[in-house]
CSV table of C-alpha atoms and ligand atoms in Angstrom, one decimal:
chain,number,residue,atom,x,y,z
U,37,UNK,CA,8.9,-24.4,2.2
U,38,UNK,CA,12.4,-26.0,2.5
U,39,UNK,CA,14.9,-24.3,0.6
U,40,UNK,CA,18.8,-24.9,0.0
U,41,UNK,CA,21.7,-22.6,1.8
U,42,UNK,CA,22.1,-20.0,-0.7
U,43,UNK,CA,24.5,-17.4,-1.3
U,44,UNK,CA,23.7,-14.1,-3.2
U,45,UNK,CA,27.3,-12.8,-4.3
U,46,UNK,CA,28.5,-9.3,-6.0
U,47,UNK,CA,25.2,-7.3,-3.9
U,48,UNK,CA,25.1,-3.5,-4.0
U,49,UNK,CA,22.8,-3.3,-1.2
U,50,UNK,CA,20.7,-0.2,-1.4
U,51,UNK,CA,21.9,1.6,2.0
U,52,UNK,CA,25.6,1.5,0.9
U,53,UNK,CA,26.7,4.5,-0.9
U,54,UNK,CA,27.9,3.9,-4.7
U,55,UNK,CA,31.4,3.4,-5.0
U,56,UNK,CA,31.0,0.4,-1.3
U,57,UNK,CA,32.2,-2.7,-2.1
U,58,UNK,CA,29.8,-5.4,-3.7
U,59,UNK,CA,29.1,-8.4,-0.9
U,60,UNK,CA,27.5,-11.8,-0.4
U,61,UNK,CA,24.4,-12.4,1.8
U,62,UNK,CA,24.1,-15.9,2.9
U,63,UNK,CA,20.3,-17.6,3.9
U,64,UNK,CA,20.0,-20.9,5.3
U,65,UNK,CA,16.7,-22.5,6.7
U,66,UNK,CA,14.5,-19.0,5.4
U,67,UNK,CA,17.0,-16.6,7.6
U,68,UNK,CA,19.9,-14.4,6.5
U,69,UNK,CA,23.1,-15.5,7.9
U,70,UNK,CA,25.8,-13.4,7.2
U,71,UNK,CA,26.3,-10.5,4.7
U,72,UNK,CA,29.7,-9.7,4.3
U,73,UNK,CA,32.7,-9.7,1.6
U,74,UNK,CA,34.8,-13.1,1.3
U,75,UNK,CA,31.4,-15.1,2.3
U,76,UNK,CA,32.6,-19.0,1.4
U,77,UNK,CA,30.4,-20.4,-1.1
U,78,UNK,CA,30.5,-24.3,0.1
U,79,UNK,CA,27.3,-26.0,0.7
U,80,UNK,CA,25.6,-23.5,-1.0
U,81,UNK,CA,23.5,-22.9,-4.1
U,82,UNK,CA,25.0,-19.5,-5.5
U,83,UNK,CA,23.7,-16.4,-7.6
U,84,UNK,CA,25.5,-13.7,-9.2
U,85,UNK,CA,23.9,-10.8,-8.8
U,86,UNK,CA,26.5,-9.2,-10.9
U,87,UNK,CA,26.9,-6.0,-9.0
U,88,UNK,CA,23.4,-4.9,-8.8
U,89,UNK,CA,20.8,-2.9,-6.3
U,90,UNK,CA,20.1,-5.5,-3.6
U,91,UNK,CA,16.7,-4.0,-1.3
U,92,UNK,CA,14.4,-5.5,1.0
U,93,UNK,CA,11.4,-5.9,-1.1
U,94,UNK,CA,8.6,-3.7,-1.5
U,95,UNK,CA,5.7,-3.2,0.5
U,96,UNK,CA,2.3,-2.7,-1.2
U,97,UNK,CA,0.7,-0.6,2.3
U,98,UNK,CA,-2.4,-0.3,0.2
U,99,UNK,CA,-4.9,-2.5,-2.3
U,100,UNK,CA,-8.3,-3.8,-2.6
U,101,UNK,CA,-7.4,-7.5,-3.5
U,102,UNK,CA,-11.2,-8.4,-3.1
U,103,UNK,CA,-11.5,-5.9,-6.4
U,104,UNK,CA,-8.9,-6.7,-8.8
U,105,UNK,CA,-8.9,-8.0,-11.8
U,106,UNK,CA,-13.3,-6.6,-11.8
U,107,UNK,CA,-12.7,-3.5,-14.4
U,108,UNK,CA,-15.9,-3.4,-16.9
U,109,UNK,CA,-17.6,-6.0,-14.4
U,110,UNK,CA,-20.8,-4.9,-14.6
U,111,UNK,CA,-20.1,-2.2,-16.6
U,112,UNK,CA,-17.3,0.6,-16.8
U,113,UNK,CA,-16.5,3.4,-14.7
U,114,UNK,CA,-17.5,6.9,-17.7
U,115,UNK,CA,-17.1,9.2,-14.9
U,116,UNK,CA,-14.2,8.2,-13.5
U,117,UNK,CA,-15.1,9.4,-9.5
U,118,UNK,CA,-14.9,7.6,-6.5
U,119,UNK,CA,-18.3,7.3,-6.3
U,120,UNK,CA,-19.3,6.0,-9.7
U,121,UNK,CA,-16.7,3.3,-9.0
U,122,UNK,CA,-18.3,2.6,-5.4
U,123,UNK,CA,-22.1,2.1,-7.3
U,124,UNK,CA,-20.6,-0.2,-9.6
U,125,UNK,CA,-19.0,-2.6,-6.9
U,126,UNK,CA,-21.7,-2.4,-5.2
U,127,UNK,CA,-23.2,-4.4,-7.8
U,128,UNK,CA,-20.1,-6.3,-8.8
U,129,UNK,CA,-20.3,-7.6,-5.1
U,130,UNK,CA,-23.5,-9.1,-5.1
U,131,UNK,CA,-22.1,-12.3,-7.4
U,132,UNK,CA,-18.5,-12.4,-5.2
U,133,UNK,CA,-17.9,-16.3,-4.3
U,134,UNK,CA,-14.9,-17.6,-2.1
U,135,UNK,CA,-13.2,-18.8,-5.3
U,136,UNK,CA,-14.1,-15.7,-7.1
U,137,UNK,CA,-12.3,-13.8,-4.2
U,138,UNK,CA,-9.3,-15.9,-3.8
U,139,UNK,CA,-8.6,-16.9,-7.4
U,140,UNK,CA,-8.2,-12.8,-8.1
U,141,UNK,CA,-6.3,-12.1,-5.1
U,142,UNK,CA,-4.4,-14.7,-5.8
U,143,UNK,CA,-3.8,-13.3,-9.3
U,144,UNK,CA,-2.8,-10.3,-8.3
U,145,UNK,CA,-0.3,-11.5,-5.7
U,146,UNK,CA,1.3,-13.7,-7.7
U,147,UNK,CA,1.8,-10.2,-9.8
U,148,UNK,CA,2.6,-8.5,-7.4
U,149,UNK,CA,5.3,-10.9,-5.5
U,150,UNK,CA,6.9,-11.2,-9.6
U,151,UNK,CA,7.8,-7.5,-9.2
U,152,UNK,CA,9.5,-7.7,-5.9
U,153,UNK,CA,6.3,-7.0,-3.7
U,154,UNK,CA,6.8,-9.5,-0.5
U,155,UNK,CA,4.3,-7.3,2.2
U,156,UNK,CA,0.3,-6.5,1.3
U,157,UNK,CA,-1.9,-4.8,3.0
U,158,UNK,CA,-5.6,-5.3,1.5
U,159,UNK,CA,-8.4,-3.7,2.7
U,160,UNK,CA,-11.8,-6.0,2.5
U,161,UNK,CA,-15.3,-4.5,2.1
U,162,UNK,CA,-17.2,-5.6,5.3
U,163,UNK,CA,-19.9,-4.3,4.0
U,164,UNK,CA,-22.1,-6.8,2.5
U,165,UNK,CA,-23.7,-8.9,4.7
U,166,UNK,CA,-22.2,-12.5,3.7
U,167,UNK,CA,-18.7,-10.9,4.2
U,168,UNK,CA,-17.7,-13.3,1.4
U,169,UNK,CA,-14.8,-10.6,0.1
U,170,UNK,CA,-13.3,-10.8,4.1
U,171,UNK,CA,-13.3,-14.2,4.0
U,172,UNK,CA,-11.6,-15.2,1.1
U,173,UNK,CA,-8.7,-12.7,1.8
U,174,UNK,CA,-8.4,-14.5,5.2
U,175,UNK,CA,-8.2,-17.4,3.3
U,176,UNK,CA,-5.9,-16.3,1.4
U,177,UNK,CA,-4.0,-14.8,3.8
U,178,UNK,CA,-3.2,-18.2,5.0
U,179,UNK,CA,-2.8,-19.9,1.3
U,180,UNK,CA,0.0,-17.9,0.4
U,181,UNK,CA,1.7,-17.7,3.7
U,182,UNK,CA,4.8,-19.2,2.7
U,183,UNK,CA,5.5,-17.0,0.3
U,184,UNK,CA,4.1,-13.2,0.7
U,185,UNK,CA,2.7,-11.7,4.1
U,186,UNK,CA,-1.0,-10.3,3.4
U,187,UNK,CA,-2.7,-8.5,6.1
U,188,UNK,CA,-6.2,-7.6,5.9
U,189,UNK,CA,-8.1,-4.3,6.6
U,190,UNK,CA,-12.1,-4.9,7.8
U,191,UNK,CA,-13.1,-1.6,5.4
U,192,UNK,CA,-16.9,-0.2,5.5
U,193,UNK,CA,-16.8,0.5,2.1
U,194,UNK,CA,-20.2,1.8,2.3
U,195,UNK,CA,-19.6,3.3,5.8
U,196,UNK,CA,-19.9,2.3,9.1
U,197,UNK,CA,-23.4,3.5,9.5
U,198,UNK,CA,-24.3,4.0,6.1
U,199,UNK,CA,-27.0,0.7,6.7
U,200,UNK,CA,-28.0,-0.8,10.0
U,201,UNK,CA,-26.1,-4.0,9.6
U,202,UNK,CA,-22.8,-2.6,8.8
U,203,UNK,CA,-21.2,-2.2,12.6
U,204,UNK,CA,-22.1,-5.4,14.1
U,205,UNK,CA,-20.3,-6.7,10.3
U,206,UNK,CA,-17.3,-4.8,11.2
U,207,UNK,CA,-17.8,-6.5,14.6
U,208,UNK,CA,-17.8,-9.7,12.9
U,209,UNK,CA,-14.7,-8.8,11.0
U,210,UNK,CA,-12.8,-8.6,13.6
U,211,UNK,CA,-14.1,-11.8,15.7
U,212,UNK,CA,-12.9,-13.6,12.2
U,213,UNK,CA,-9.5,-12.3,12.5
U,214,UNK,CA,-9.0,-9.0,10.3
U,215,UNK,CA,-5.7,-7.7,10.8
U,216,UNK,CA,-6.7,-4.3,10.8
U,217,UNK,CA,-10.0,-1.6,11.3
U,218,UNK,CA,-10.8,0.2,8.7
U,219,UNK,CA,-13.3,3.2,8.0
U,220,UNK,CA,-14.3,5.7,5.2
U,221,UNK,CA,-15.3,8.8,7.4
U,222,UNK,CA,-16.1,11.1,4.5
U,223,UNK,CA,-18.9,8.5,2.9
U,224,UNK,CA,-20.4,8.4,6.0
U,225,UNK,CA,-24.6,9.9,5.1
U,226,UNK,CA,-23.5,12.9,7.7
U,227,UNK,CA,-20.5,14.9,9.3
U,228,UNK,CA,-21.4,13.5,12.8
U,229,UNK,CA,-21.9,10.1,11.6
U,230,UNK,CA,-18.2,10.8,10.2
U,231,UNK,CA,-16.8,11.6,13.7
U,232,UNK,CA,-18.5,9.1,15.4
U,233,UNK,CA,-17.4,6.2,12.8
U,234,UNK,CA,-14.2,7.5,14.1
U,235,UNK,CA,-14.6,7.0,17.3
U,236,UNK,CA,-15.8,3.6,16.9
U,237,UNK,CA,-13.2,2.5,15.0
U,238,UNK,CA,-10.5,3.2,17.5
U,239,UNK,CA,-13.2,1.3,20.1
U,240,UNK,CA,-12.8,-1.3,18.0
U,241,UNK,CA,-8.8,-1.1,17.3
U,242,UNK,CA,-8.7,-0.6,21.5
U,243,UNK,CA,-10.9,-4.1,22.3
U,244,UNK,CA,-9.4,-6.3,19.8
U,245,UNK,CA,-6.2,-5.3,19.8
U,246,UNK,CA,-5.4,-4.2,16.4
U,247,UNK,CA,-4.3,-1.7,14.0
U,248,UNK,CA,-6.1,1.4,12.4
U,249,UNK,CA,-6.3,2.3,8.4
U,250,UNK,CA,-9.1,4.5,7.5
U,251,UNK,CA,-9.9,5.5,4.2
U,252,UNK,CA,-9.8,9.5,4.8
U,253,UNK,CA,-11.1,12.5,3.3
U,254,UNK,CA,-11.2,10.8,-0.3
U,255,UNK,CA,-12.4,14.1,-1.9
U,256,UNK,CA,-11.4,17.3,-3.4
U,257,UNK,CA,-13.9,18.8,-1.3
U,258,UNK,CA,-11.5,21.7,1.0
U,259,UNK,CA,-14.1,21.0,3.9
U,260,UNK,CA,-13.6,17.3,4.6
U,261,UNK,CA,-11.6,17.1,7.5
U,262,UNK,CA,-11.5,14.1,9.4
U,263,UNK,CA,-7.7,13.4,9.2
U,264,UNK,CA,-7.7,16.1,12.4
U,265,UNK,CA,-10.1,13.7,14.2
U,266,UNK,CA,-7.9,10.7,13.4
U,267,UNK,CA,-5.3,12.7,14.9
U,268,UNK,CA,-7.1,14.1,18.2
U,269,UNK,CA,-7.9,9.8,18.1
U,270,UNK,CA,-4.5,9.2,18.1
U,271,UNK,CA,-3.1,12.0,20.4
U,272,UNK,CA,-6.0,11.2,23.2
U,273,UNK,CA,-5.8,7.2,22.8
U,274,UNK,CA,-1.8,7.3,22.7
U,275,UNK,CA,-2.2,5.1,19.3
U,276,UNK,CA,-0.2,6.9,17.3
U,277,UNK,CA,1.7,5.0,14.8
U,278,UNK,CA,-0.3,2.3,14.9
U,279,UNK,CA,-3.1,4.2,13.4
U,280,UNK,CA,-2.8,5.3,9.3
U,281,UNK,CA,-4.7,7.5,7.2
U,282,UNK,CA,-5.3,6.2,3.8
U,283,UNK,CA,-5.6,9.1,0.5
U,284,UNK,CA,-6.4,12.1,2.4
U,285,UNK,CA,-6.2,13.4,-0.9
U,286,UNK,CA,-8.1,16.6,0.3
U,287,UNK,CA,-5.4,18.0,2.1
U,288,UNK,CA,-4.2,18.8,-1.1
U,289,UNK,CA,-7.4,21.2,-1.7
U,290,UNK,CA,-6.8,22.7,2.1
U,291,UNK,CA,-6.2,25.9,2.5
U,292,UNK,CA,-2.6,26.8,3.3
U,293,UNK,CA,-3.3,28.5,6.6
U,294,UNK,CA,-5.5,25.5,7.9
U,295,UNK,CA,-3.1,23.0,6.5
U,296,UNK,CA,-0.1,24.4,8.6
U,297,UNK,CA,-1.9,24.5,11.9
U,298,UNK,CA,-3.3,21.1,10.9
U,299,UNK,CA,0.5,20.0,10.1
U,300,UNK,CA,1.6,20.4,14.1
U,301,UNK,CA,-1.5,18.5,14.6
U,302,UNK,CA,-0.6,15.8,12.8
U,303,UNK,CA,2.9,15.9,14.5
U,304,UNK,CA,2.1,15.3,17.6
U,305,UNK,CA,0.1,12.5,16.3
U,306,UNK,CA,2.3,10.8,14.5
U,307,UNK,CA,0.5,8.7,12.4
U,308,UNK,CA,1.2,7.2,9.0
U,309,UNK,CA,-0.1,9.1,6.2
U,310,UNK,CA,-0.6,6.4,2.5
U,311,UNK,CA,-0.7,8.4,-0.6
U,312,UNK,CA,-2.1,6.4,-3.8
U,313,UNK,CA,-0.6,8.8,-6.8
U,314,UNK,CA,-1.4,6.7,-9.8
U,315,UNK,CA,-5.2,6.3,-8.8
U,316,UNK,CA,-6.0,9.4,-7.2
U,317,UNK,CA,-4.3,11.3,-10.2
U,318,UNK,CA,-7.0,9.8,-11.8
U,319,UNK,CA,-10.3,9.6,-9.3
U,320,UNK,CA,-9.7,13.6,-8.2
U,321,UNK,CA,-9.9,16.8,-9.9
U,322,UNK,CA,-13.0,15.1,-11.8
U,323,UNK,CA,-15.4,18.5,-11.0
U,324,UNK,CA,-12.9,20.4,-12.0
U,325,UNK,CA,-13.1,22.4,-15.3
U,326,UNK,CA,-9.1,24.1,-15.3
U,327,UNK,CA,-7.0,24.7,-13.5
U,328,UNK,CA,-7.5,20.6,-12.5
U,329,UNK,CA,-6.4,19.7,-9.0
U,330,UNK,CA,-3.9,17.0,-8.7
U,331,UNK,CA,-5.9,15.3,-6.0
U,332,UNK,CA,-3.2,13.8,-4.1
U,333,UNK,CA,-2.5,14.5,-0.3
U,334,UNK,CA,0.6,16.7,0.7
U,335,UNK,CA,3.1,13.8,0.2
U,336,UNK,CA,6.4,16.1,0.1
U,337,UNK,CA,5.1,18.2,2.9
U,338,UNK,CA,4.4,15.4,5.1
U,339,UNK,CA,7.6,13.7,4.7
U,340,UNK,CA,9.4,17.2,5.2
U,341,UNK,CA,7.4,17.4,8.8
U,342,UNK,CA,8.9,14.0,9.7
U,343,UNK,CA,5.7,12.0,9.5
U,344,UNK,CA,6.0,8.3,7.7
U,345,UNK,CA,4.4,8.4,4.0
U,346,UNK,CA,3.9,5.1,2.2
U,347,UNK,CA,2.9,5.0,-1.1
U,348,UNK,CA,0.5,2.0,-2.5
U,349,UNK,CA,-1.2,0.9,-5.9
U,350,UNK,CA,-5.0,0.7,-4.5
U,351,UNK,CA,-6.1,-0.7,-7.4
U,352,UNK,CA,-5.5,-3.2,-10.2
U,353,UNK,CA,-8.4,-3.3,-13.1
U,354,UNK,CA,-10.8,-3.0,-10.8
U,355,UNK,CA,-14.3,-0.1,-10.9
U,356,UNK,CA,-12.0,3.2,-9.9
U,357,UNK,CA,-8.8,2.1,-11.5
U,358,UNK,CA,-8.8,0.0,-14.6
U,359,UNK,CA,-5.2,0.3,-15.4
U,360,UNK,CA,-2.4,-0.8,-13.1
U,361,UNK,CA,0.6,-3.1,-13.3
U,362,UNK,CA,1.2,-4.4,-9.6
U,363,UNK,CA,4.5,-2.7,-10.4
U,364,UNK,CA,6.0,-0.4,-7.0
U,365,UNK,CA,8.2,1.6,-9.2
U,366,UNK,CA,5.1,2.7,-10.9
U,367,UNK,CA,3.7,3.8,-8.0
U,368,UNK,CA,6.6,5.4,-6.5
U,369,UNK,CA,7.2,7.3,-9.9
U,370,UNK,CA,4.1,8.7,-10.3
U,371,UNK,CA,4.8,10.4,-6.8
U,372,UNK,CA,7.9,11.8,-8.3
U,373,UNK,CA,6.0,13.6,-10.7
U,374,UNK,CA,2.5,14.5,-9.1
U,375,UNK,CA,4.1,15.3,-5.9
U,376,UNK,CA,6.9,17.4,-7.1
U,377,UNK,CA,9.6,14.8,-5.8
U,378,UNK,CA,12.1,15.6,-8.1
U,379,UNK,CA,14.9,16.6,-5.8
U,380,UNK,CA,17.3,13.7,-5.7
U,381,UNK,CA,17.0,12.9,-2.1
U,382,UNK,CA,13.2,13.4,-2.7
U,383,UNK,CA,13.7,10.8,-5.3
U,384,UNK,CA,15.0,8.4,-3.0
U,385,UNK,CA,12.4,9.0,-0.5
U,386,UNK,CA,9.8,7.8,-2.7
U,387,UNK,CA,11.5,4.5,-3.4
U,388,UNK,CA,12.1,4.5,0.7
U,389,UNK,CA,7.8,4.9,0.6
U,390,UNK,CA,7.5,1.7,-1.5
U,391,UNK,CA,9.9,-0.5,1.1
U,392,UNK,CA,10.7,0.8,4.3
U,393,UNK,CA,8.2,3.2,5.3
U,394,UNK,CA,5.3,0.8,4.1
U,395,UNK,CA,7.0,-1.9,6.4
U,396,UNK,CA,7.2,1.0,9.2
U,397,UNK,CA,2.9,1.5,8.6
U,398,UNK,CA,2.5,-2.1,8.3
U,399,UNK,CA,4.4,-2.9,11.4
U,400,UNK,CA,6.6,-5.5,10.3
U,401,UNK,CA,9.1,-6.3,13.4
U,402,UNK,CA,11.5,-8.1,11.1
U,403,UNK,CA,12.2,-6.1,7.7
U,404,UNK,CA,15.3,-5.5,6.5
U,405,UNK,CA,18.9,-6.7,5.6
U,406,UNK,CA,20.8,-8.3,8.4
U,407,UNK,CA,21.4,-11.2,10.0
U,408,UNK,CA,18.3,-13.4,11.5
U,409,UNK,CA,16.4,-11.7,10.0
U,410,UNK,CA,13.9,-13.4,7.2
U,411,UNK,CA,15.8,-14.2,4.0
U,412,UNK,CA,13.7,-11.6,2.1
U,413,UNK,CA,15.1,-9.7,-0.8
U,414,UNK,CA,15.5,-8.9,-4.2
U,415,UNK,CA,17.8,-7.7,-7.0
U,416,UNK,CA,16.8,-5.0,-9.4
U,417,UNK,CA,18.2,-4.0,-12.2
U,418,UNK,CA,19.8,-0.9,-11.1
U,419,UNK,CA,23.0,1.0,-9.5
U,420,UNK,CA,20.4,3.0,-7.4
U,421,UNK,CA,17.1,3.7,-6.1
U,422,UNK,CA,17.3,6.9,-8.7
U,423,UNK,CA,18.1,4.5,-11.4
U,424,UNK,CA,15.5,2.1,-10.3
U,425,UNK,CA,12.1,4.3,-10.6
U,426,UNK,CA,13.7,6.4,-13.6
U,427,UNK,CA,13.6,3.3,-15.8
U,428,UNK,CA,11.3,1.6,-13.6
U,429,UNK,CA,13.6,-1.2,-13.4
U,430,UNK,CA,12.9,-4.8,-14.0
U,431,UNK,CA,13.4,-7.1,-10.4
U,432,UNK,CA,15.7,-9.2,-11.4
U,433,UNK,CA,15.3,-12.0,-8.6
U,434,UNK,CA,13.1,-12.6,-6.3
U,435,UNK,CA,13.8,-14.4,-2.9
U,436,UNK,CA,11.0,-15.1,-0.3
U,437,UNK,CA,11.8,-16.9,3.3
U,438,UNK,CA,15.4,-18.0,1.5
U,439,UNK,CA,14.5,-19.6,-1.9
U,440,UNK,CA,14.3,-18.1,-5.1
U,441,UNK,CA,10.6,-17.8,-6.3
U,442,UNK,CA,11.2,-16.0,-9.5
U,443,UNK,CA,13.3,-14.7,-12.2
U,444,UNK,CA,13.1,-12.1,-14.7
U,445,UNK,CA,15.4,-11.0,-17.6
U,446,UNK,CA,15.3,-7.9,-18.6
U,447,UNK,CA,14.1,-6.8,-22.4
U,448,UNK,CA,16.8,-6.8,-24.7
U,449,UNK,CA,16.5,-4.8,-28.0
U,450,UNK,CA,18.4,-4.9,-31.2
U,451,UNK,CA,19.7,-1.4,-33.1
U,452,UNK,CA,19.0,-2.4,-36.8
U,453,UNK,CA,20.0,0.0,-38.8
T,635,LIG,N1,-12.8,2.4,-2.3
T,635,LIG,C1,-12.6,3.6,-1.9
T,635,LIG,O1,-13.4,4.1,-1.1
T,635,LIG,N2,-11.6,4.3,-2.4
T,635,LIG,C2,-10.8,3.8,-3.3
T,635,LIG,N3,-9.8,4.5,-3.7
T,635,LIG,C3,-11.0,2.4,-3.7
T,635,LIG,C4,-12.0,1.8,-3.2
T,635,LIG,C5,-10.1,1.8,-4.7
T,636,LIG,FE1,-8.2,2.6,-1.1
């Protein structure tokens, strides 16, 4: 993609307190070149950003692209759990094409990359034994290359050992170039087939050289704990933040005294923890009569120890979540609310979970605003990160590898009376 020099003028940028001046960020040939005051404006194409928020764009750690865009395909989710949603893929999978695959994903990217969203990671069910869903998102991976950076999760939707075929497909997964292992510990048929997927998965992550994101402890059941085997994993391997856990939404139904000796644990780990607020506000809390569990993972907590929380949609439409909007501010607001976040630095620290710490658990080595580094940014339409997720502000513009890809005005209404 060949784009003209450009120059962004009159940026807040989002790590500058309020009352810094506004400056330009120039981009030639897909790279930042200068961001500065006084930038000169010849040669270049020029926006105004008229004095609003300028970020690095968001990250979306965490979605099933192979899903979206399914919901009511075969039929609706009338329970609303987890596992009613994993029974109806299961049959939704069975009539998954390439095109079928790619054409959704695509969808939803396009959605996505509208709002701001320039990073994806998308878990693919390896599970079903044409690995159709896999292979689309690889394709995709590389369609959209010059415009959004997908990476891919191998996930064992229906666990690792949950059918005799489904290790040497993860194998297979990785030999076709998944990005990333993933695992689903508590849907394993039994405890030790838990650990053991566990242990496989970082075989796996150590022989192909790659990264770790395993669904975890999906349940409001207080006895699933295999986030403290991810973390002996991580401690023992030396992996650490290059392994995530994914949900660990029963960590919200831990006991307290557990949970804090579990919380040095996870310290000395140091792995990234991804909390999915909107869906798992939803999926949890469903055997509940009152009081109803939120069913969301420690978030504040977490971040308070030090660890790196990111914060993604999961779902669009799809068997466990048949709302969603592809819209990061949606995500990051619902954490404001479910996870207590209201403090105004705890406010900000959910907008940081929807850019920089998604791009810390994704491992991007070049993300950010600064010279060199990849012309990728946008403008909201916001004075702050506060303002931003209270009004769930609209992103302005869009630029990807140093050309604009797309614009949005905000809603304008009328007073009428
Ligand atoms: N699969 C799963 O195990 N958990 C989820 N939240 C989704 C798919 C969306
Ligand atoms: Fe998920």
């Amino acid at each position: 993609m060949s784009s003209a020099p450009l120059l962004l003028q009159n940026c807040r940028l989002i790590d500058q307190p309020g009352d810094a001046p506004l400056v330009s960020i120039a981009m030639e040939t897909g790279r930042i070149t200068a961001i500065g005051p006084d930038l000169a404006a010849d040669g270049h194409e020029v926006i105004d950003a008229a004095g609003n928020l300028v970020s690095p764009p968001f990250v979306e750690s965490h979605i099933h692209l192979d899903s979206v865009l399914t919901a009511g395909e075969p039929r609706w989710n009338q329970s609303g759990t987890l596992f009613e949603g994993i029974d109806i893929w299961r049959d939704r999978k069975q009539d998954l094409s390439l095109e079928d695959v790619k054409q959704r994903a695509i969808a939803a990217l396009k959605l996505q990359a509208q709002q701001g969203v320039l990073y994806v990671r998308s878990h693919a069910d390896v599970s079903e034994a044409s690995l159709t869903a896999l292979k689309g998102l690889l394709e995709v991976r590389e369609a959209v290359q010059d415009w959004i950076t997908l990476q891919v999760v191998a996930f064992p939707q229906d666990g690792v050992y949950g059918s005799p075929k489904n290790l040497d497909l993860m194998e297979e997964a990785m030999k076709l170039g998944a990005d990333v292992v993933g695992g689903i510990p508590h849907y394993e048929l039994t405890r030790e087939d838990g650990v053991r997927s566990i242990e496989k998965i970082f075989e796996l992550a150590d022989r192909y050289d790659r990264l770790i994101d395993i669904h975890c402890d999906e349940i409001d059941d207080e006895q699933s704990r295999f986030v403290e085997v991810v973390a002996a994993w991580a401690i023992r391997t030396g992996m650490g933040g290059r392994v995530t856990a994914s949900h660990t939404t029963a960590m919200g139904s831990y006991n307290n005294a557990y949970a804090y000796k579990l919380m040095g644990f996870l310290g000395r780990s140091q792995i990234n923890f991804i909390a999915n607020p909107l869906i798992n506000i939803t999926l949890q809390g469903r055997a509940d009569t009152y009081p109803k569990r939120r069913g969301i993972t420690r978030v504040k907590e977490l971040w308070q120890q030090g660890l790196n929380v990111s914060l993604g949609h999961d779902c669009i439409q799809d068997p466990w979540y048949s709302l969603g909007t592809g819209n990061m501010l949606d995500v990051a607001s619902m954490a404001v609310h479910a996870c207590h976040m209201t403090g105004l630095d705890e406010i900000d620290a959910c907008y940081d979970m929807v850019t920089t710490h998604g791009a810390r658990t994704l491992h991007l080595a070049d993300y950010g605003l600064a010279p060199n580094l990849p012309a990728n940014l946008i403008v909201l339409d916001a004075d702050s990160r506060y303002e931003a997720i209270r009004r769930r502000s609209v992103v302005r513009q869009v630029i990807s590898r140093g050309q604009p890809i797309s614009d949005t005005e905000p809603a304008q209404s009328r007073w009428l009376i």
